[in-house]
Every structure is written in structure tokens, then in C-alpha cells.
Amino acid sequence: MNRTTQRAAFSLTPWKRLWPYLRAHGGYFAGLIVSNLLIAVLDFYRPLLQSEVIDRFILAGTLDGLTGYVLFYGAVIVAEFLSLLLNFKCCMGMEMYTGRDLKDACFVNLQRLSLDYYNVTSAGHSLARVMSDTDRIAGCAAWIFPDILWCGAYILGVFAVMLTLSVPLALTLIVSAPVVAALTVYFQRRLIALNRDVRTQHSKITSGYNEGIMGAKTSKTMALEDKLCAEFEQTTATAARAGILHGRMRAIYVPLIVMCGALAASATLLHGGRMTLDGRLSIGVLSAFMTYALSLFQNFRILANRISQAISLQANVERVMGLIDEQPTVRDSAEVEAVYGDCFAPKTENWEEMRGEVEFEDVSFSYREGGEQVLSHFNLRVPAGSTVAIVGETGAGKSTLVNLVCRFFEPTGGRVLIDGRDVRARSQLWLHSHVGYVLQEPHLFSGTIRENIRYGRPDATDEEVLAAARAVNVDRIAAKLPRGFDTDVGECGDKLSTGEKQLISFARAIIARPKIFVLDEATSSVDTVTEQLIQHATRTLMEGTTSFVIAHRLSTIRQADIILVIDHGRIVEQGTHGELLARGGAYHALYTTQLGGRNLS
């Protein structure tokens, strides 16, 4: 969502974007509108019945025909009761289903977004949109908007009835309407701006919670509790100040509306009393007018409060719709999607087999958030089935290289070719379904060990899951656990050690039978013995697979077909382990430094 829209005091654009989510539950929405209008009609009809009872029976001193009026009045009360039941049912349904749909839409788009979105957006920021903001919007759609509708219908209906009863007395109340409208226009701009600040601060609080929980081990080992608490207190203090400013503005706005209603009710009583004494108005009509005046007093207050809440919620709508409308920077073209489908509706029947040949053709790359180029005019051809080891200093561009192969990012210049074709000529899902990626920091999903391995290939049999597990010694881990492969790994795998999580992520990658295999310092979390077992297993199982290995332990890449030494996005050396050692250059210096000059063969 652009900045112009966000800075506007009030705009229908974000609210229009909300309409499809309301229309999707047309039955609840229609029931909500009908029930609110019916309640409003019944509410402003009851004082007319009371007026007639006063004039026809009380003042006349007779009870003849009163029974019929009592029964009719009872029917009106029952109808209002049933309308309220329908209203509550529709409101609750609207809130639950609208909130669900907005959360689903946010989550689905988060799956579509490219990695650079996560590089610049905190988890707390996204969580606040998906959870807090969607709940507030759903509550607004279900309860605040209907209240505005009911109050508006009631006030208009009351004005119409009063005009039929007495035009002069009705005008006494109607003059307050322009004042209310002027106050609303004046305050709504300030309320929106203040609420945006409140929501921004709440996102920072959510982010602080997230970081405090995820980084608990680090904060404890570094004794950072006091520092983190002080920072969090400062964040909450800033949020409190923003909330107080917003509350003060509403505290001024709502009482002003209430005061307008009270003054209008007093003027009605004064004018109506004089008209009654002059014989121009009956007691029953005056009674109806005073009931309307007092109820208008309450409904003006409710309407002002609900309008201010709805106005303030524009910031929430902007944030949620901004997330839903956020576009990935890496996208398949319409032509590619027509042939290959997208990530949610793949056309696998049109997918070609992959050989695994990779080529970088004059590739340059820099991150969206700015900074110097990570890769500059990079060229490399990797034959299918080759093992490429990539070494270099931190920040040299090693991970960027493999991320471009996987098309997690688009090159800012040049092309990446897979099997002789630009990666953009086929769908991302086609490419990713042929890639196995094991990260330095493994991530497991909530569920069992078996389920996490099967994420690599959902249609894998239990036998295939066990075979992949045995290949990297996950079966040894499972054997130590009370429920074996059906043991729950906990949130993000927190019930297992880092090394155990890494082995499971290896099994998950192996079972996918990838044509391109990426190991991003993936054995750094396991001991040397386990690392050697993994290397042996992966060499056997990944035979014929194009592999990219990023490793700091240079002893683990001696068997690679090609070793690349990367420095500032350029290949400074290229060759086999023996060739590079014999050359006595950068690789030789790294290798001898790491092994202390021992075992240079």
C-alpha cells in the first residue's frame, strides 16, 4: 500500500479492499444488516405506542381497548428479542469467519513472498498484522459497523417520525446534527494518525516478545536480562504514551458529542413544554419526543464512539491489506504460470525432468535494501552431477551464490541457467521441487520426527522415511526416544539438540531425491564422527546429483569436483583440492591455517 494512502486522514480505498472478505459470507452479512435495521425500526416505533397509550387511555381515563395495545406491544417486544438473537448470531459468525479469512489470506501471501521480504521485516511486525490487526478488523466488521448502521438508521428514523409529529420541535433536535458532523470531521484525521502510531508501537512490543523468547538462551548465557528488560520497558513506555495521546483525543471527542445531545434534549423539553401549555402539542406526543431526545442523546454518544473506533481502525486495515497486497520480488510470469501452474495449483504434467546442469552467465547481484554488489559479472558453468565446494570469508557471497541457483533471489544483471534455460523460463515450484537444501541453522516443524522427514516428499512411504533416516543415522536418535519416530520434536524442534535437528533436516532433504543438493555449512552442528558418516551417506545417495557445498571445515571438501574460492563476489581461484594446494594461493593459505600445516594432501 503506497505512502500517499497511508498519510491520508481518511480514505475509502483500504475499506473497499475489505469488502470481498465481507461479501464472502453474504448470508451472515445480509442477516446482520436486516436484523439491525429491524431493531432500529422497532426501537423508534415503541415510543409512538407509548404516546398513543398516554393520550388515548391515561389522559382519557379509560381502559377500553387497552388489552389489544398491550398484546401488540408485547408482539413488538418479542419481535425485537428475536431480531437481537439473529443479530448476535450473524455478528459472531461474521467476526469468526472474517477473522479466519483475513488470517488465511495473510498467511498464504507470506508463503508467496520472496526471502528479501523477511530480510527487512521483523517477525513481530508480521505477527501483529496476522493476529492482532485481523482480530480488530473482524470485530469492527461484526460489531462496530453494525452499531453504526443501527444508530444511523435509528437516528434517521426518529427524525422522520418527529417531523411527522411536530416540525418545529423536530427542528430543535435536528440542528445538533451539523455540529456533530463538524466535530467528527475535525477529530477523525487526528485519531487516525495517533492510532497508526499506537499500532506501530504495539508491533515493536510483539517483536520484543518474539526476540526475548527466541533469544532466551543467548540472553541468559550473556547475562543480558537487565539490558533487555530496560529496552522492553522503554518500548512499552513509548507505546503507553502513544496510547494515552490517542485516548485523550477520544476523551475530548466523545464528551463533546454527548454535550451536544444533552443540550438538544434540554432545548426540546423547554420548547415542547411551552407548546404543550399552549395546547399545540399533546402530553403523549411530548412524552414520545422526550423519549426520542433522551435516546438520541445515548445514540449520538454510541455513534460518535463507534465512528471514532472505525476511523482509528483504518490504520489496522491499511496494515493488513498492505501485507495481503505485498508482491514478491521473485515472480513467475503469466506465461510460465499458464504452462507450469503456481505453488498452489501446479501443473506437474507439464514439468520436464531436470539434469542438474547450472550456469552463471555474467551474473551481478545486490540486495533490495541497498549496499554494494555481492556478486559482480560472475561466470561459472557446473556440469550435471558435479560437486562444487564454495569457500571464502564471511560476506564473500557464498550463500548468495546458491540462493541464486535456487532462485530465492533474482539476479540484478545477467542470467542463471538450469539445463541451458533461464531459471525464469520455468516455475519456481518446478525448480524448488528438484532442490534439496540443508541450512546451517536447521528448522523443524511442530510434529513428529516421521512427519518432519516426510515434509521432504509428502507421498513417501514409511519404508522410504526409514531408509532416509538410516542413511544419516536418524534411526539412532529415534531409538533413544520413548516414542521413536513418532516422538514430537516440539516447537521448531526445541526438544532436540542442534545436531539432532540437523540430521533430521538431512533426512528430509535426501528423501526428496533432489537433482540439485545444497549444503550451506550444514555439518557445522554435528560432531566429526557423525559428519564423516553423513558425508559417506550423501556421497552414495547423491551420486549423479549436482551438489553445492559451503563449508568452513576445508577437510570435508577435498573430494569435490570443483572448489571455488570466492572473494567479494568474484572467483579468485578455481580447481580441485590438489590443484589449488599445488598453486600455493588463497586456498593453500586457508587450508594450511585451518589445519596448522598438517596433512596437506
JSON list of C-alpha atoms in Angstrom, two decimals, residues 279-476:
[
{"chain": "A", "resi": 279, "resn": "GLY", "atom": "CA", "xyz": [-52.29, 23.48, 23.61]},
{"chain": "A", "resi": 280, "resn": "ARG", "atom": "CA", "xyz": [-50.33, 22.99, 20.39]},
{"chain": "A", "resi": 281, "resn": "LEU", "atom": "CA", "xyz": [-48.91, 19.63, 21.49]},
{"chain": "A", "resi": 282, "resn": "SER", "atom": "CA", "xyz": [-50.41, 16.73, 23.40]},
{"chain": "A", "resi": 283, "resn": "ILE", "atom": "CA", "xyz": [-48.80, 15.20, 26.51]},
{"chain": "A", "resi": 284, "resn": "GLY", "atom": "CA", "xyz": [-48.40, 11.87, 24.69]},
{"chain": "A", "resi": 285, "resn": "VAL", "atom": "CA", "xyz": [-46.53, 13.45, 21.78]},
{"chain": "A", "resi": 286, "resn": "LEU", "atom": "CA", "xyz": [-44.31, 15.39, 24.22]},
{"chain": "A", "resi": 287, "resn": "SER", "atom": "CA", "xyz": [-43.62, 12.12, 26.04]},
{"chain": "A", "resi": 288, "resn": "ALA", "atom": "CA", "xyz": [-42.62, 10.49, 22.74]},
{"chain": "A", "resi": 289, "resn": "PHE", "atom": "CA", "xyz": [-40.41, 13.46, 21.87]},
{"chain": "A", "resi": 290, "resn": "MET", "atom": "CA", "xyz": [-38.62, 13.32, 25.22]},
{"chain": "A", "resi": 291, "resn": "THR", "atom": "CA", "xyz": [-38.08, 9.56, 24.85]},
{"chain": "A", "resi": 292, "resn": "TYR", "atom": "CA", "xyz": [-36.63, 10.22, 21.41]},
{"chain": "A", "resi": 293, "resn": "ALA", "atom": "CA", "xyz": [-34.49, 13.09, 22.70]},
{"chain": "A", "resi": 294, "resn": "LEU", "atom": "CA", "xyz": [-33.04, 11.02, 25.54]},
{"chain": "A", "resi": 295, "resn": "SER", "atom": "CA", "xyz": [-32.46, 8.03, 23.26]},
{"chain": "A", "resi": 296, "resn": "LEU", "atom": "CA", "xyz": [-30.86, 10.29, 20.67]},
{"chain": "A", "resi": 297, "resn": "PHE", "atom": "CA", "xyz": [-28.60, 11.51, 23.46]},
{"chain": "A", "resi": 298, "resn": "GLN", "atom": "CA", "xyz": [-27.46, 7.94, 24.05]},
{"chain": "A", "resi": 299, "resn": "ASN", "atom": "CA", "xyz": [-27.25, 7.05, 20.36]},
{"chain": "A", "resi": 300, "resn": "PHE", "atom": "CA", "xyz": [-25.27, 10.14, 19.46]},
{"chain": "A", "resi": 301, "resn": "ARG", "atom": "CA", "xyz": [-22.77, 9.06, 22.09]},
{"chain": "A", "resi": 302, "resn": "ILE", "atom": "CA", "xyz": [-22.67, 5.47, 20.79]},
{"chain": "A", "resi": 303, "resn": "LEU", "atom": "CA", "xyz": [-22.45, 6.63, 17.18]},
{"chain": "A", "resi": 304, "resn": "ALA", "atom": "CA", "xyz": [-19.63, 9.06, 17.97]},
{"chain": "A", "resi": 305, "resn": "ASN", "atom": "CA", "xyz": [-17.74, 6.36, 19.85]},
{"chain": "A", "resi": 306, "resn": "ARG", "atom": "CA", "xyz": [-18.20, 3.77, 17.10]},
{"chain": "A", "resi": 307, "resn": "ILE", "atom": "CA", "xyz": [-17.25, 6.22, 14.36]},
{"chain": "A", "resi": 308, "resn": "SER", "atom": "CA", "xyz": [-14.07, 7.16, 16.22]},
{"chain": "A", "resi": 309, "resn": "GLN", "atom": "CA", "xyz": [-13.25, 3.45, 16.65]},
{"chain": "A", "resi": 310, "resn": "ALA", "atom": "CA", "xyz": [-13.89, 2.75, 12.97]},
{"chain": "A", "resi": 311, "resn": "ILE", "atom": "CA", "xyz": [-11.80, 5.75, 11.93]},
{"chain": "A", "resi": 312, "resn": "SER", "atom": "CA", "xyz": [-8.96, 4.63, 14.17]},
{"chain": "A", "resi": 313, "resn": "LEU", "atom": "CA", "xyz": [-9.12, 1.12, 12.69]},
{"chain": "A", "resi": 314, "resn": "GLN", "atom": "CA", "xyz": [-8.21, 2.42, 9.24]},
{"chain": "A", "resi": 315, "resn": "ALA", "atom": "CA", "xyz": [-4.57, 2.06, 10.25]},
{"chain": "A", "resi": 316, "resn": "ASN", "atom": "CA", "xyz": [-5.16, -1.63, 11.02]},
{"chain": "A", "resi": 317, "resn": "VAL", "atom": "CA", "xyz": [-6.90, -2.15, 7.69]},
{"chain": "A", "resi": 318, "resn": "GLU", "atom": "CA", "xyz": [-4.03, -0.46, 5.88]},
{"chain": "A", "resi": 319, "resn": "ARG", "atom": "CA", "xyz": [-1.51, -2.71, 7.61]},
{"chain": "A", "resi": 320, "resn": "VAL", "atom": "CA", "xyz": [-3.36, -5.96, 6.91]},
{"chain": "A", "resi": 321, "resn": "MET", "atom": "CA", "xyz": [-4.21, -5.07, 3.32]},
{"chain": "A", "resi": 322, "resn": "GLY", "atom": "CA", "xyz": [-0.64, -3.92, 2.86]},
{"chain": "A", "resi": 323, "resn": "LEU", "atom": "CA", "xyz": [0.53, -7.40, 3.84]},
{"chain": "A", "resi": 324, "resn": "ILE", "atom": "CA", "xyz": [-2.06, -9.14, 1.67]},
{"chain": "A", "resi": 325, "resn": "ASP", "atom": "CA", "xyz": [-1.21, -6.89, -1.30]},
{"chain": "A", "resi": 326, "resn": "GLU", "atom": "CA", "xyz": [2.57, -7.15, -0.83]},
{"chain": "A", "resi": 327, "resn": "GLN", "atom": "CA", "xyz": [4.08, -8.55, -4.01]},
{"chain": "A", "resi": 328, "resn": "PRO", "atom": "CA", "xyz": [7.01, -10.97, -4.11]},
{"chain": "A", "resi": 329, "resn": "THR", "atom": "CA", "xyz": [10.10, -9.66, -5.86]},
{"chain": "A", "resi": 330, "resn": "VAL", "atom": "CA", "xyz": [10.68, -13.10, -7.38]},
{"chain": "A", "resi": 331, "resn": "ARG", "atom": "CA", "xyz": [7.65, -13.90, -9.50]},
{"chain": "A", "resi": 332, "resn": "ASP", "atom": "CA", "xyz": [6.80, -16.24, -12.33]},
{"chain": "A", "resi": 333, "resn": "SER", "atom": "CA", "xyz": [5.50, -14.61, -15.47]},
{"chain": "A", "resi": 334, "resn": "ALA", "atom": "CA", "xyz": [1.91, -15.16, -16.58]},
{"chain": "A", "resi": 335, "resn": "GLU", "atom": "CA", "xyz": [3.20, -17.25, -19.48]},
{"chain": "A", "resi": 336, "resn": "VAL", "atom": "CA", "xyz": [5.18, -19.50, -17.14]},
{"chain": "A", "resi": 337, "resn": "GLU", "atom": "CA", "xyz": [2.22, -19.93, -14.77]},
{"chain": "A", "resi": 338, "resn": "ALA", "atom": "CA", "xyz": [-0.03, -20.82, -17.71]},
{"chain": "A", "resi": 339, "resn": "VAL", "atom": "CA", "xyz": [2.24, -23.76, -18.53]},
{"chain": "A", "resi": 340, "resn": "TYR", "atom": "CA", "xyz": [3.65, -24.81, -15.15]},
{"chain": "A", "resi": 341, "resn": "GLY", "atom": "CA", "xyz": [0.99, -23.53, -12.71]},
{"chain": "A", "resi": 342, "resn": "ASP", "atom": "CA", "xyz": [1.79, -21.80, -9.45]},
{"chain": "A", "resi": 343, "resn": "CYS", "atom": "CA", "xyz": [2.82, -23.00, -6.00]},
{"chain": "A", "resi": 344, "resn": "PHE", "atom": "CA", "xyz": [-0.80, -23.69, -5.01]},
{"chain": "A", "resi": 345, "resn": "ALA", "atom": "CA", "xyz": [-2.02, -25.19, -8.29]},
{"chain": "A", "resi": 346, "resn": "PRO", "atom": "CA", "xyz": [0.96, -26.80, -10.05]},
{"chain": "A", "resi": 347, "resn": "LYS", "atom": "CA", "xyz": [0.56, -28.34, -13.50]},
{"chain": "A", "resi": 348, "resn": "THR", "atom": "CA", "xyz": [3.00, -31.16, -12.86]},
{"chain": "A", "resi": 349, "resn": "GLU", "atom": "CA", "xyz": [2.03, -32.92, -16.08]},
{"chain": "A", "resi": 350, "resn": "ASN", "atom": "CA", "xyz": [3.95, -30.20, -17.97]},
{"chain": "A", "resi": 351, "resn": "TRP", "atom": "CA", "xyz": [7.07, -30.39, -15.82]},
{"chain": "A", "resi": 352, "resn": "GLU", "atom": "CA", "xyz": [10.26, -31.56, -17.51]},
{"chain": "A", "resi": 353, "resn": "GLU", "atom": "CA", "xyz": [12.88, -33.74, -15.88]},
{"chain": "A", "resi": 354, "resn": "MET", "atom": "CA", "xyz": [15.94, -31.92, -14.56]},
{"chain": "A", "resi": 355, "resn": "ARG", "atom": "CA", "xyz": [19.50, -32.97, -15.37]},
{"chain": "A", "resi": 356, "resn": "GLY", "atom": "CA", "xyz": [21.11, -30.51, -12.95]},
{"chain": "A", "resi": 357, "resn": "GLU", "atom": "CA", "xyz": [23.46, -28.50, -15.18]},
{"chain": "A", "resi": 358, "resn": "VAL", "atom": "CA", "xyz": [23.93, -24.99, -13.74]},
{"chain": "A", "resi": 359, "resn": "GLU", "atom": "CA", "xyz": [25.46, -21.95, -15.40]},
{"chain": "A", "resi": 360, "resn": "PHE", "atom": "CA", "xyz": [26.02, -18.38, -14.25]},
{"chain": "A", "resi": 361, "resn": "GLU", "atom": "CA", "xyz": [26.16, -16.03, -17.20]},
{"chain": "A", "resi": 362, "resn": "ASP", "atom": "CA", "xyz": [27.62, -12.60, -16.33]},
{"chain": "A", "resi": 363, "resn": "VAL", "atom": "CA", "xyz": [25.59, -12.51, -13.09]},
{"chain": "A", "resi": 364, "resn": "SER", "atom": "CA", "xyz": [25.58, -9.47, -10.81]},
{"chain": "A", "resi": 365, "resn": "PHE", "atom": "CA", "xyz": [23.55, -9.14, -7.63]},
{"chain": "A", "resi": 366, "resn": "SER", "atom": "CA", "xyz": [22.85, -6.65, -4.85]},
{"chain": "A", "resi": 367, "resn": "TYR", "atom": "CA", "xyz": [20.20, -6.82, -2.14]},
{"chain": "A", "resi": 368, "resn": "ARG", "atom": "CA", "xyz": [17.00, -4.78, -2.38]},
{"chain": "A", "resi": 369, "resn": "GLU", "atom": "CA", "xyz": [17.74, -2.93, 0.85]},
{"chain": "A", "resi": 370, "resn": "GLY", "atom": "CA", "xyz": [20.84, -1.46, -0.75]},
{"chain": "A", "resi": 371, "resn": "GLY", "atom": "CA", "xyz": [24.56, -1.75, -0.29]},
{"chain": "A", "resi": 372, "resn": "GLU", "atom": "CA", "xyz": [27.42, -2.75, -2.58]},
{"chain": "A", "resi": 373, "resn": "GLN", "atom": "CA", "xyz": [27.15, -5.56, -5.09]},
{"chain": "A", "resi": 374, "resn": "VAL", "atom": "CA", "xyz": [27.53, -9.02, -3.59]},
{"chain": "A", "resi": 375, "resn": "LEU", "atom": "CA", "xyz": [28.28, -10.59, -6.99]},
{"chain": "A", "resi": 376, "resn": "SER", "atom": "CA", "xyz": [29.72, -8.73, -9.95]},
{"chain": "A", "resi": 377, "resn": "HIS", "atom": "CA", "xyz": [29.81, -10.15, -13.52]},
{"chain": "A", "resi": 378, "resn": "PHE", "atom": "CA", "xyz": [30.08, -13.67, -12.18]},
{"chain": "A", "resi": 379, "resn": "ASN", "atom": "CA", "xyz": [30.52, -16.56, -14.64]},
{"chain": "A", "resi": 380, "resn": "LEU", "atom": "CA", "xyz": [30.54, -20.27, -13.87]},
{"chain": "A", "resi": 381, "resn": "ARG", "atom": "CA", "xyz": [29.43, -23.49, -15.54]},
{"chain": "A", "resi": 382, "resn": "VAL", "atom": "CA", "xyz": [28.72, -26.57, -13.40]},
{"chain": "A", "resi": 383, "resn": "PRO", "atom": "CA", "xyz": [28.14, -29.85, -15.31]},
{"chain": "A", "resi": 384, "resn": "ALA", "atom": "CA", "xyz": [25.29, -32.04, -14.15]},
{"chain": "A", "resi": 385, "resn": "GLY", "atom": "CA", "xyz": [26.28, -34.41, -11.34]},
{"chain": "A", "resi": 386, "resn": "SER", "atom": "CA", "xyz": [29.27, -32.32, -10.23]},
{"chain": "A", "resi": 387, "resn": "THR", "atom": "CA", "xyz": [30.09, -31.41, -6.65]},
{"chain": "A", "resi": 388, "resn": "VAL", "atom": "CA", "xyz": [31.03, -27.78, -6.21]},
{"chain": "A", "resi": 389, "resn": "ALA", "atom": "CA", "xyz": [32.60, -26.64, -2.96]},
{"chain": "A", "resi": 390, "resn": "ILE", "atom": "CA", "xyz": [32.49, -22.92, -2.19]},
{"chain": "A", "resi": 391, "resn": "VAL", "atom": "CA", "xyz": [34.87, -21.34, 0.32]},
{"chain": "A", "resi": 392, "resn": "GLY", "atom": "CA", "xyz": [35.70, -17.79, 1.27]},
{"chain": "A", "resi": 393, "resn": "GLU", "atom": "CA", "xyz": [35.49, -15.23, 4.00]},
{"chain": "A", "resi": 394, "resn": "THR", "atom": "CA", "xyz": [32.20, -14.31, 5.66]},
{"chain": "A", "resi": 395, "resn": "GLY", "atom": "CA", "xyz": [30.24, -11.98, 3.37]},
{"chain": "A", "resi": 396, "resn": "ALA", "atom": "CA", "xyz": [32.14, -13.04, 0.25]},
{"chain": "A", "resi": 397, "resn": "GLY", "atom": "CA", "xyz": [28.92, -14.11, -1.50]},
{"chain": "A", "resi": 398, "resn": "LYS", "atom": "CA", "xyz": [28.87, -17.88, -0.92]},
{"chain": "A", "resi": 399, "resn": "SER", "atom": "CA", "xyz": [25.26, -18.18, 0.28]},
{"chain": "A", "resi": 400, "resn": "THR", "atom": "CA", "xyz": [24.13, -15.63, -2.27]},
{"chain": "A", "resi": 401, "resn": "LEU", "atom": "CA", "xyz": [25.54, -17.85, -4.99]},
{"chain": "A", "resi": 402, "resn": "VAL", "atom": "CA", "xyz": [23.45, -20.88, -4.01]},
{"chain": "A", "resi": 403, "resn": "ASN", "atom": "CA", "xyz": [20.38, -18.72, -3.28]},
{"chain": "A", "resi": 404, "resn": "LEU", "atom": "CA", "xyz": [20.53, -17.54, -6.88]},
{"chain": "A", "resi": 405, "resn": "VAL", "atom": "CA", "xyz": [20.74, -21.15, -8.06]},
{"chain": "A", "resi": 406, "resn": "CYS", "atom": "CA", "xyz": [17.59, -21.90, -6.03]},
{"chain": "A", "resi": 407, "resn": "ARG", "atom": "CA", "xyz": [16.01, -18.67, -7.31]},
{"chain": "A", "resi": 408, "resn": "PHE", "atom": "CA", "xyz": [15.33, -17.35, -3.85]},
{"chain": "A", "resi": 409, "resn": "PHE", "atom": "CA", "xyz": [16.56, -14.06, -5.32]},
{"chain": "A", "resi": 410, "resn": "GLU", "atom": "CA", "xyz": [16.66, -12.69, -8.87]},
{"chain": "A", "resi": 411, "resn": "PRO", "atom": "CA", "xyz": [20.00, -11.51, -10.30]},
{"chain": "A", "resi": 412, "resn": "THR", "atom": "CA", "xyz": [20.19, -7.77, -10.87]},
{"chain": "A", "resi": 413, "resn": "GLY", "atom": "CA", "xyz": [22.19, -8.48, -14.00]},
{"chain": "A", "resi": 414, "resn": "GLY", "atom": "CA", "xyz": [22.92, -11.49, -16.18]},
{"chain": "A", "resi": 415, "resn": "ARG", "atom": "CA", "xyz": [21.22, -14.89, -16.13]},
{"chain": "A", "resi": 416, "resn": "VAL", "atom": "CA", "xyz": [21.23, -18.14, -14.18]},
{"chain": "A", "resi": 417, "resn": "LEU", "atom": "CA", "xyz": [20.65, -21.15, -16.42]},
{"chain": "A", "resi": 418, "resn": "ILE", "atom": "CA", "xyz": [19.40, -24.62, -15.41]},
{"chain": "A", "resi": 419, "resn": "ASP", "atom": "CA", "xyz": [19.86, -27.26, -18.11]},
{"chain": "A", "resi": 420, "resn": "GLY", "atom": "CA", "xyz": [20.60, -24.49, -20.60]},
{"chain": "A", "resi": 421, "resn": "ARG", "atom": "CA", "xyz": [17.45, -22.45, -19.91]},
{"chain": "A", "resi": 422, "resn": "ASP", "atom": "CA", "xyz": [16.99, -19.30, -17.88]},
{"chain": "A", "resi": 423, "resn": "VAL", "atom": "CA", "xyz": [15.53, -20.21, -14.47]},
{"chain": "A", "resi": 424, "resn": "ARG", "atom": "CA", "xyz": [12.79, -17.63, -15.15]},
{"chain": "A", "resi": 425, "resn": "ALA", "atom": "CA", "xyz": [11.56, -19.72, -18.07]},
{"chain": "A", "resi": 426, "resn": "ARG", "atom": "CA", "xyz": [10.20, -22.34, -15.65]},
{"chain": "A", "resi": 427, "resn": "SER", "atom": "CA", "xyz": [8.21, -22.03, -12.44]},
{"chain": "A", "resi": 428, "resn": "GLN", "atom": "CA", "xyz": [9.77, -21.58, -9.02]},
{"chain": "A", "resi": 429, "resn": "LEU", "atom": "CA", "xyz": [7.94, -24.65, -7.75]},
{"chain": "A", "resi": 430, "resn": "TRP", "atom": "CA", "xyz": [9.37, -26.79, -10.56]},
{"chain": "A", "resi": 431, "resn": "LEU", "atom": "CA", "xyz": [12.86, -25.68, -9.54]},
{"chain": "A", "resi": 432, "resn": "HIS", "atom": "CA", "xyz": [12.32, -25.97, -5.78]},
{"chain": "A", "resi": 433, "resn": "SER", "atom": "CA", "xyz": [10.83, -29.45, -6.12]},
{"chain": "A", "resi": 434, "resn": "HIS", "atom": "CA", "xyz": [14.18, -30.58, -7.58]},
{"chain": "A", "resi": 435, "resn": "VAL", "atom": "CA", "xyz": [16.31, -28.88, -4.92]},
{"chain": "A", "resi": 436, "resn": "GLY", "atom": "CA", "xyz": [17.39, -30.25, -1.54]},
{"chain": "A", "resi": 437, "resn": "TYR", "atom": "CA", "xyz": [18.62, -27.52, 0.80]},
{"chain": "A", "resi": 438, "resn": "VAL", "atom": "CA", "xyz": [20.17, -28.14, 4.22]},
{"chain": "A", "resi": 439, "resn": "LEU", "atom": "CA", "xyz": [20.78, -24.96, 6.18]},
{"chain": "A", "resi": 440, "resn": "GLN", "atom": "CA", "xyz": [23.44, -24.18, 8.75]},
{"chain": "A", "resi": 441, "resn": "GLU", "atom": "CA", "xyz": [20.70, -23.47, 11.29]},
{"chain": "A", "resi": 442, "resn": "PRO", "atom": "CA", "xyz": [18.18, -26.31, 10.88]},
{"chain": "A", "resi": 443, "resn": "HIS", "atom": "CA", "xyz": [14.47, -25.68, 11.23]},
{"chain": "A", "resi": 444, "resn": "LEU", "atom": "CA", "xyz": [11.95, -28.35, 12.15]},
{"chain": "A", "resi": 445, "resn": "PHE", "atom": "CA", "xyz": [8.19, -28.01, 12.08]},
{"chain": "A", "resi": 446, "resn": "SER", "atom": "CA", "xyz": [5.96, -28.86, 15.02]},
{"chain": "A", "resi": 447, "resn": "GLY", "atom": "CA", "xyz": [5.11, -32.56, 14.80]},
{"chain": "A", "resi": 448, "resn": "THR", "atom": "CA", "xyz": [6.89, -35.88, 14.94]},
{"chain": "A", "resi": 449, "resn": "ILE", "atom": "CA", "xyz": [10.26, -36.94, 13.55]},
{"chain": "A", "resi": 450, "resn": "ARG", "atom": "CA", "xyz": [8.48, -39.03, 10.93]},
{"chain": "A", "resi": 451, "resn": "GLU", "atom": "CA", "xyz": [6.32, -36.10, 9.84]},
{"chain": "A", "resi": 452, "resn": "ASN", "atom": "CA", "xyz": [9.32, -33.79, 9.58]},
{"chain": "A", "resi": 453, "resn": "ILE", "atom": "CA", "xyz": [11.20, -36.20, 7.34]},
{"chain": "A", "resi": 454, "resn": "ARG", "atom": "CA", "xyz": [8.11, -36.69, 5.19]},
{"chain": "A", "resi": 455, "resn": "TYR", "atom": "CA", "xyz": [7.89, -32.93, 4.58]},
{"chain": "A", "resi": 456, "resn": "GLY", "atom": "CA", "xyz": [10.63, -33.56, 2.00]},
{"chain": "A", "resi": 457, "resn": "ARG", "atom": "CA", "xyz": [8.24, -35.72, -0.03]},
{"chain": "A", "resi": 458, "resn": "PRO", "atom": "CA", "xyz": [4.68, -35.97, 1.31]},
{"chain": "A", "resi": 459, "resn": "ASP", "atom": "CA", "xyz": [3.89, -39.12, -0.71]},
{"chain": "A", "resi": 460, "resn": "ALA", "atom": "CA", "xyz": [6.86, -41.06, 0.70]},
{"chain": "A", "resi": 461, "resn": "THR", "atom": "CA", "xyz": [6.10, -44.41, 2.29]},
{"chain": "A", "resi": 462, "resn": "ASP", "atom": "CA", "xyz": [7.12, -45.32, 5.83]},
{"chain": "A", "resi": 463, "resn": "GLU", "atom": "CA", "xyz": [9.82, -47.58, 4.39]},
{"chain": "A", "resi": 464, "resn": "GLU", "atom": "CA", "xyz": [11.29, -44.69, 2.41]},
{"chain": "A", "resi": 465, "resn": "VAL", "atom": "CA", "xyz": [11.18, -42.48, 5.51]},
{"chain": "A", "resi": 466, "resn": "LEU", "atom": "CA", "xyz": [13.08, -45.12, 7.49]},
{"chain": "A", "resi": 467, "resn": "ALA", "atom": "CA", "xyz": [15.61, -45.59, 4.68]},
{"chain": "A", "resi": 468, "resn": "ALA", "atom": "CA", "xyz": [16.36, -41.84, 4.56]},
{"chain": "A", "resi": 469, "resn": "ALA", "atom": "CA", "xyz": [16.61, -41.79, 8.36]},
{"chain": "A", "resi": 470, "resn": "ARG", "atom": "CA", "xyz": [19.04, -44.72, 8.44]},
{"chain": "A", "resi": 471, "resn": "ALA", "atom": "CA", "xyz": [21.21, -43.09, 5.77]},
{"chain": "A", "resi": 472, "resn": "VAL", "atom": "CA", "xyz": [22.09, -40.23, 8.12]},
{"chain": "A", "resi": 473, "resn": "ASN", "atom": "CA", "xyz": [21.75, -42.04, 11.47]},
{"chain": "A", "resi": 474, "resn": "VAL", "atom": "CA", "xyz": [18.42, -40.51, 12.47]},
{"chain": "A", "resi": 475, "resn": "ASP", "atom": "CA", "xyz": [17.34, -44.04, 13.40]},
{"chain": "A", "resi": 476, "resn": "ARG", "atom": "CA", "xyz": [19.88, -43.90, 16.25]}
]
